[in-house]
Amino acid sequence: MEEELLSNKELKRKKTIAILTSGGDAPGMNGAIRAVTRTAISAGYNVLGVRRGYHGLWRGDIIDLDSRSVSDILHRGGTFLMTARSDTFATEEGLDKAVGMTEIFNIDVLVAIGGDGTARGAKSLADKGVPVIVIPATIDNDIGATEYSLGFDTALNTAIQAIDKLRDTASSHERCSVVEVMGRKSGYIALGVGVASGAEVLLVPEEDFDFDDDIMLTLITDRNAGKRHYIVVMAEGVGNASDMAKLIEERTGIETRSTQLGYLQRGGAPSFRDRWISSLMGVRAVQAIIDGRLNRMIIHKNGDCNDMDLAEALATGKRSLEDSLEMADTITI
Ligand code: F6P
């Protein structure tokens, strides 16, 4: 009898969805939080916001969200729930504490918004029995299972605008400008930015390069062909822009300056694409929950949002850059 009463009470309890953002922030995270919150509320769920990512989860840094608490954030960069990289959550003890908090707050499903590390964190919670949905958001766009991760488009636009400006001054002074963009382990930003800004040299961590053949020869050939300024785009994973600039100047005699775009690329108002896809992904996340498809990653492929098994998504290899690099080589001569 007592058991029956308990299960009736359980049945009457509104299901709760909690949302967190983790790892490096990305423009579009706010749009995803807003879409999840509003779709979930209109479907009858209770919604919680976990502040400061997994760090906030194990500490119980959790607030109520309603439709109004996510007003006025769609057009803002960053994440209003804040983010962190948590060392404690990565430990067995931290993970257990986080699981404990999901029980204390009656969290039925956790929606985790972030990059690869965030998805792996979500998987470790899923393995402990906490249902999760992952929305990919990282300016690096390096999650193999999805063609698009939130923040990439805005970051590219920010970097391209900066490089257009650098080209003006490089051209006036007939200089070479070395620009370091983000991407510790991946070259998607460098590739996109390099192609879209017409860079003469493009360096990514996925591909080895030879200084003499790939940089010096290209720049000297370009100079002999009449070019009077040059842009070298390199991902941060390849090395340091100021060292590269010194080397180029020493070896080619071309006056060279360096710029590290750094965290500029992570901020700013989300582009149309990031607002649109974050909204689609947020709605899709709640749809998956309603349909009982849990432990999934929301993915974007061929212009459409879908969801796939999280373990499968994490096992998907990186998308190859090879063809695009070849294309870049051909058109930047
Ligand atoms: O957001 C992705 C990324 O920008 C990487 O390109 C970079 O290596 C890393 O995050 C640095 O972030 P943080 O300094 O916040 O750890």
XYZ file of C-alpha atoms and ligand atoms in Angstrom:
349
model
C 0.000 0.000 0.000
C 2.753 2.363 1.033
C 4.648 1.437 -2.125
C 1.571 2.107 -4.232
C 1.116 5.568 -2.714
C 4.728 6.317 -3.399
C 4.499 5.372 -7.018
C 1.315 7.432 -7.416
C 3.203 10.392 -5.982
C 6.072 9.668 -8.363
C 3.633 9.600 -11.259
C 2.158 12.947 -10.301
C 5.572 14.610 -10.026
C 6.346 16.788 -12.988
C 9.364 15.439 -14.836
C 12.413 17.656 -14.552
C 14.915 18.584 -17.220
C 18.141 20.268 -16.111
C 20.386 22.202 -18.502
C 24.081 22.993 -18.215
C 26.795 24.484 -20.404
C 30.333 23.211 -19.973
C 33.848 23.665 -21.371
C 34.741 26.609 -23.599
C 31.799 28.938 -24.161
C 30.405 29.312 -27.672
C 28.002 31.818 -29.243
C 24.663 30.028 -29.609
C 24.746 28.344 -26.197
C 22.173 30.859 -24.952
C 19.882 30.120 -27.899
C 20.005 26.420 -27.050
C 19.243 27.040 -23.351
C 16.294 29.225 -24.342
C 14.884 26.717 -26.834
C 15.213 23.768 -24.432
C 13.633 25.734 -21.580
C 10.664 27.030 -23.521
C 9.961 23.799 -25.416
C 10.206 21.782 -22.206
C 7.925 24.131 -20.276
C 5.298 24.072 -22.997
C 5.459 20.252 -22.946
C 4.781 20.268 -19.185
C 8.279 19.759 -17.768
C 9.887 21.489 -14.865
C 13.202 23.107 -15.932
C 16.351 23.721 -13.899
C 19.543 25.512 -14.876
C 22.853 24.193 -13.542
C 25.338 27.028 -13.225
C 29.057 26.629 -14.005
C 28.795 23.324 -15.864
C 29.639 19.991 -14.240
C 31.397 21.891 -11.469
C 28.058 23.417 -10.525
C 26.355 20.056 -10.842
C 28.386 18.281 -8.165
C 28.152 21.389 -5.962
C 24.370 21.684 -6.412
C 24.617 25.171 -7.962
C 21.169 24.833 -9.486
C 18.405 27.375 -10.179
C 14.824 27.262 -11.459
C 14.276 28.362 -15.029
C 11.053 29.638 -16.527
C 10.190 31.177 -19.869
C 11.032 34.650 -18.605
C 14.407 33.739 -17.142
C 15.607 32.965 -20.661
C 14.341 36.249 -22.152
C 16.835 38.594 -23.727
C 19.640 36.032 -24.143
C 19.184 34.750 -27.713
C 21.284 37.557 -29.181
C 24.020 37.409 -26.562
C 27.324 35.558 -26.813
C 28.679 33.432 -23.964
C 26.350 31.484 -21.709
C 24.154 33.025 -19.060
C 24.391 29.780 -17.052
C 28.184 30.274 -17.013
C 30.684 27.546 -17.718
C 33.735 25.943 -16.155
C 36.247 23.186 -16.638
C 35.892 20.967 -13.552
C 38.801 18.885 -12.263
C 36.678 17.452 -9.453
C 33.926 16.186 -11.757
C 36.559 14.236 -13.649
C 37.269 12.151 -10.526
C 35.180 9.140 -9.456
C 34.246 10.983 -6.252
C 33.152 14.084 -8.158
C 31.108 12.029 -10.571
C 29.350 10.253 -7.697
C 28.601 13.585 -6.058
C 27.135 14.838 -9.349
C 24.947 11.742 -9.614
C 23.853 12.357 -6.014
C 22.811 15.910 -6.902
C 20.674 14.708 -9.799
C 18.807 12.562 -7.247
C 18.463 15.367 -4.695
C 17.068 17.732 -7.350
C 14.901 15.013 -8.944
C 16.552 15.555 -12.315
C 15.079 13.120 -14.835
C 17.186 14.186 -17.816
C 20.249 16.400 -18.087
C 20.809 18.413 -21.259
C 24.534 19.148 -21.542
C 25.616 21.811 -24.030
C 29.293 21.897 -25.030
C 32.115 20.247 -26.928
C 33.803 16.871 -26.883
C 34.776 17.015 -23.184
C 31.199 17.928 -22.271
C 29.867 15.011 -24.301
C 32.303 12.635 -22.570
C 31.222 13.996 -19.175
C 27.600 13.369 -20.139
C 28.480 9.822 -21.174
C 30.054 9.122 -17.791
C 26.820 10.301 -16.133
C 24.754 8.157 -18.502
C 26.919 5.163 -17.538
C 25.912 5.822 -13.914
C 22.227 5.821 -14.854
C 21.602 9.563 -15.341
C 19.769 10.070 -18.671
C 21.392 12.746 -20.816
C 21.083 14.610 -24.102
C 24.090 16.451 -25.571
C 23.860 19.557 -27.738
C 27.189 20.135 -29.549
C 28.594 23.614 -29.002
C 32.225 24.482 -29.608
C 33.767 27.059 -31.883
C 36.297 24.368 -32.886
C 33.526 22.406 -34.703
C 35.562 19.251 -34.117
C 32.892 16.748 -33.084
C 32.973 14.078 -35.789
C 29.347 12.973 -35.476
C 27.905 16.357 -36.391
C 28.697 18.603 -39.324
C 27.969 21.618 -37.161
C 28.665 22.650 -33.570
C 27.199 25.864 -32.206
C 29.521 28.848 -32.225
C 31.583 27.934 -35.283
C 29.905 30.331 -37.693
C 30.106 33.308 -35.337
C 33.761 32.586 -34.558
C 34.598 32.367 -38.259
C 32.844 35.654 -38.978
C 34.721 37.347 -36.141
C 38.055 36.029 -37.383
C 37.364 36.921 -41.024
C 36.469 40.498 -40.117
C 39.724 40.791 -38.171
C 41.778 39.365 -41.039
C 40.157 41.726 -43.577
C 41.417 44.566 -41.397
C 44.850 43.018 -41.071
C 45.001 42.680 -44.851
C 44.444 46.431 -45.263
C 47.472 47.262 -43.180
C 49.579 44.379 -44.553
C 48.843 45.625 -48.056
C 49.664 49.259 -47.262
C 53.039 48.254 -45.822
C 53.673 45.369 -48.242
C 54.059 43.041 -45.289
C 53.292 39.493 -44.387
C 50.731 39.081 -41.610
C 50.743 35.890 -39.557
C 47.402 35.292 -37.833
C 46.974 32.667 -35.134
C 43.414 31.417 -34.744
C 41.966 29.045 -32.131
C 42.090 25.286 -32.470
C 44.471 23.500 -30.145
C 43.805 20.108 -31.661
C 41.818 20.899 -34.772
C 42.160 23.012 -37.871
C 38.524 23.608 -38.869
C 38.643 27.254 -37.821
C 41.987 27.836 -39.571
C 40.755 26.096 -42.706
C 37.463 28.025 -42.870
C 39.067 31.347 -42.058
C 42.024 30.740 -44.363
C 39.815 29.953 -47.360
C 37.319 32.729 -46.656
C 39.998 35.366 -46.191
C 42.123 34.241 -49.146
C 45.175 33.410 -47.045
C 48.338 32.576 -48.967
C 49.418 29.966 -46.404
C 47.170 27.848 -44.218
C 48.514 25.645 -41.387
C 46.480 23.109 -39.404
C 47.478 20.622 -36.678
C 46.125 17.692 -38.694
C 48.740 18.074 -41.414
C 52.521 18.238 -41.074
C 54.221 21.036 -42.912
C 57.708 21.740 -44.100
C 58.835 25.330 -43.513
C 60.909 25.561 -46.688
C 58.433 23.905 -49.045
C 55.113 24.988 -47.637
C 55.850 28.466 -46.339
C 59.068 29.937 -47.694
C 58.659 28.668 -51.242
C 55.001 29.773 -51.352
C 55.766 33.290 -50.125
C 58.767 33.792 -52.378
C 56.926 32.426 -55.410
C 54.013 34.738 -54.592
C 56.369 37.707 -54.286
C 58.019 36.902 -57.595
C 54.563 36.628 -59.169
C 53.803 40.185 -58.091
C 52.040 39.771 -54.745
C 52.814 42.621 -52.377
C 51.251 41.347 -49.164
C 50.612 37.936 -47.677
C 48.389 36.380 -45.036
C 49.483 33.266 -43.164
C 46.697 31.687 -41.090
C 47.788 29.135 -38.507
C 45.835 27.190 -35.897
C 47.127 27.594 -32.334
C 47.890 23.854 -32.303
C 50.580 24.410 -34.940
C 52.655 26.814 -32.884
C 53.066 30.407 -31.954
C 52.374 33.261 -34.403
C 55.130 35.524 -33.158
C 57.811 32.797 -33.509
C 56.492 32.038 -36.975
C 56.587 35.721 -37.970
C 60.213 36.051 -36.820
C 61.222 32.982 -38.789
C 59.446 34.153 -41.948
C 61.079 37.578 -41.768
C 64.530 36.083 -41.122
C 64.318 33.531 -43.905
C 62.457 35.447 -46.636
C 63.398 39.042 -45.900
C 59.700 39.956 -46.088
C 58.732 42.287 -43.267
C 56.325 40.280 -41.100
C 53.971 40.997 -38.195
C 51.976 38.602 -36.028
C 48.520 38.711 -34.442
C 46.992 36.207 -32.062
C 43.211 36.540 -32.288
C 42.721 34.539 -29.075
C 39.538 34.787 -27.028
C 38.018 37.437 -29.287
C 36.888 34.474 -31.366
C 34.811 33.015 -28.553
C 32.718 36.109 -27.867
C 30.234 38.316 -29.643
C 26.610 38.216 -30.696
C 25.717 34.892 -32.323
C 25.299 34.996 -36.107
C 21.954 34.166 -37.733
C 23.180 30.596 -38.312
C 24.041 30.106 -34.643
C 20.716 31.525 -33.480
C 18.784 29.367 -35.940
C 20.607 26.076 -35.363
C 20.711 26.540 -31.582
C 16.935 26.934 -31.656
C 16.489 23.831 -33.828
C 18.833 21.780 -31.661
C 17.128 22.858 -28.440
C 13.701 21.878 -29.749
C 15.069 18.570 -31.044
C 16.613 17.801 -27.643
C 13.248 18.106 -25.910
C 11.529 16.149 -28.677
C 13.972 13.284 -28.096
C 13.177 13.369 -24.358
C 9.409 13.384 -25.003
C 9.814 10.405 -27.342
C 11.929 8.554 -24.775
C 15.124 8.657 -26.848
C 17.697 9.225 -24.137
C 21.505 9.261 -24.040
C 21.586 10.878 -27.453
C 23.606 13.583 -29.156
C 21.797 16.135 -31.288
C 23.523 16.348 -34.626
C 23.254 18.582 -37.687
C 23.689 16.941 -41.071
C 22.717 18.023 -44.587
C 20.881 21.014 -43.175
C 18.738 18.967 -40.773
C 18.757 18.289 -37.039
C 18.635 14.724 -35.851
C 19.767 12.728 -32.828
C 22.045 9.720 -32.524
C 23.198 7.366 -29.797
C 25.726 9.194 -27.618
C 28.236 6.325 -27.448
C 28.089 5.973 -31.211
C 28.510 9.712 -31.656
C 31.579 9.711 -29.408
C 33.081 6.829 -31.349
C 32.735 8.678 -34.670
C 36.108 9.800 -36.039
C 36.913 13.385 -36.992
C 35.781 14.684 -40.373
C 38.698 14.802 -42.794
C 40.110 18.166 -43.842
C 42.076 16.721 -46.723
C 39.806 17.671 -49.648
C 39.211 21.185 -48.368
C 42.937 21.712 -47.806
C 43.621 20.631 -51.363
C 40.968 23.019 -52.625
C 42.482 25.813 -50.520
C 45.887 25.101 -52.030
C 44.518 25.418 -55.538
C 42.679 28.687 -55.089
C 45.148 30.627 -52.988
C 47.948 30.784 -55.559
O 36.591 26.673 -27.370
C 37.559 25.855 -27.943
C 38.908 26.360 -27.600
O 38.855 27.683 -27.945
C 40.130 25.757 -28.229
O 40.372 26.126 -29.550
C 41.200 26.204 -27.301
O 42.312 25.418 -27.389
C 40.539 26.121 -25.964
O 39.160 26.265 -26.212
C 41.033 27.101 -24.958
O 40.078 27.368 -23.996
P 40.358 27.673 -22.441
O 41.554 28.546 -22.369
O 39.093 28.341 -22.008
O 40.576 26.362 -21.782
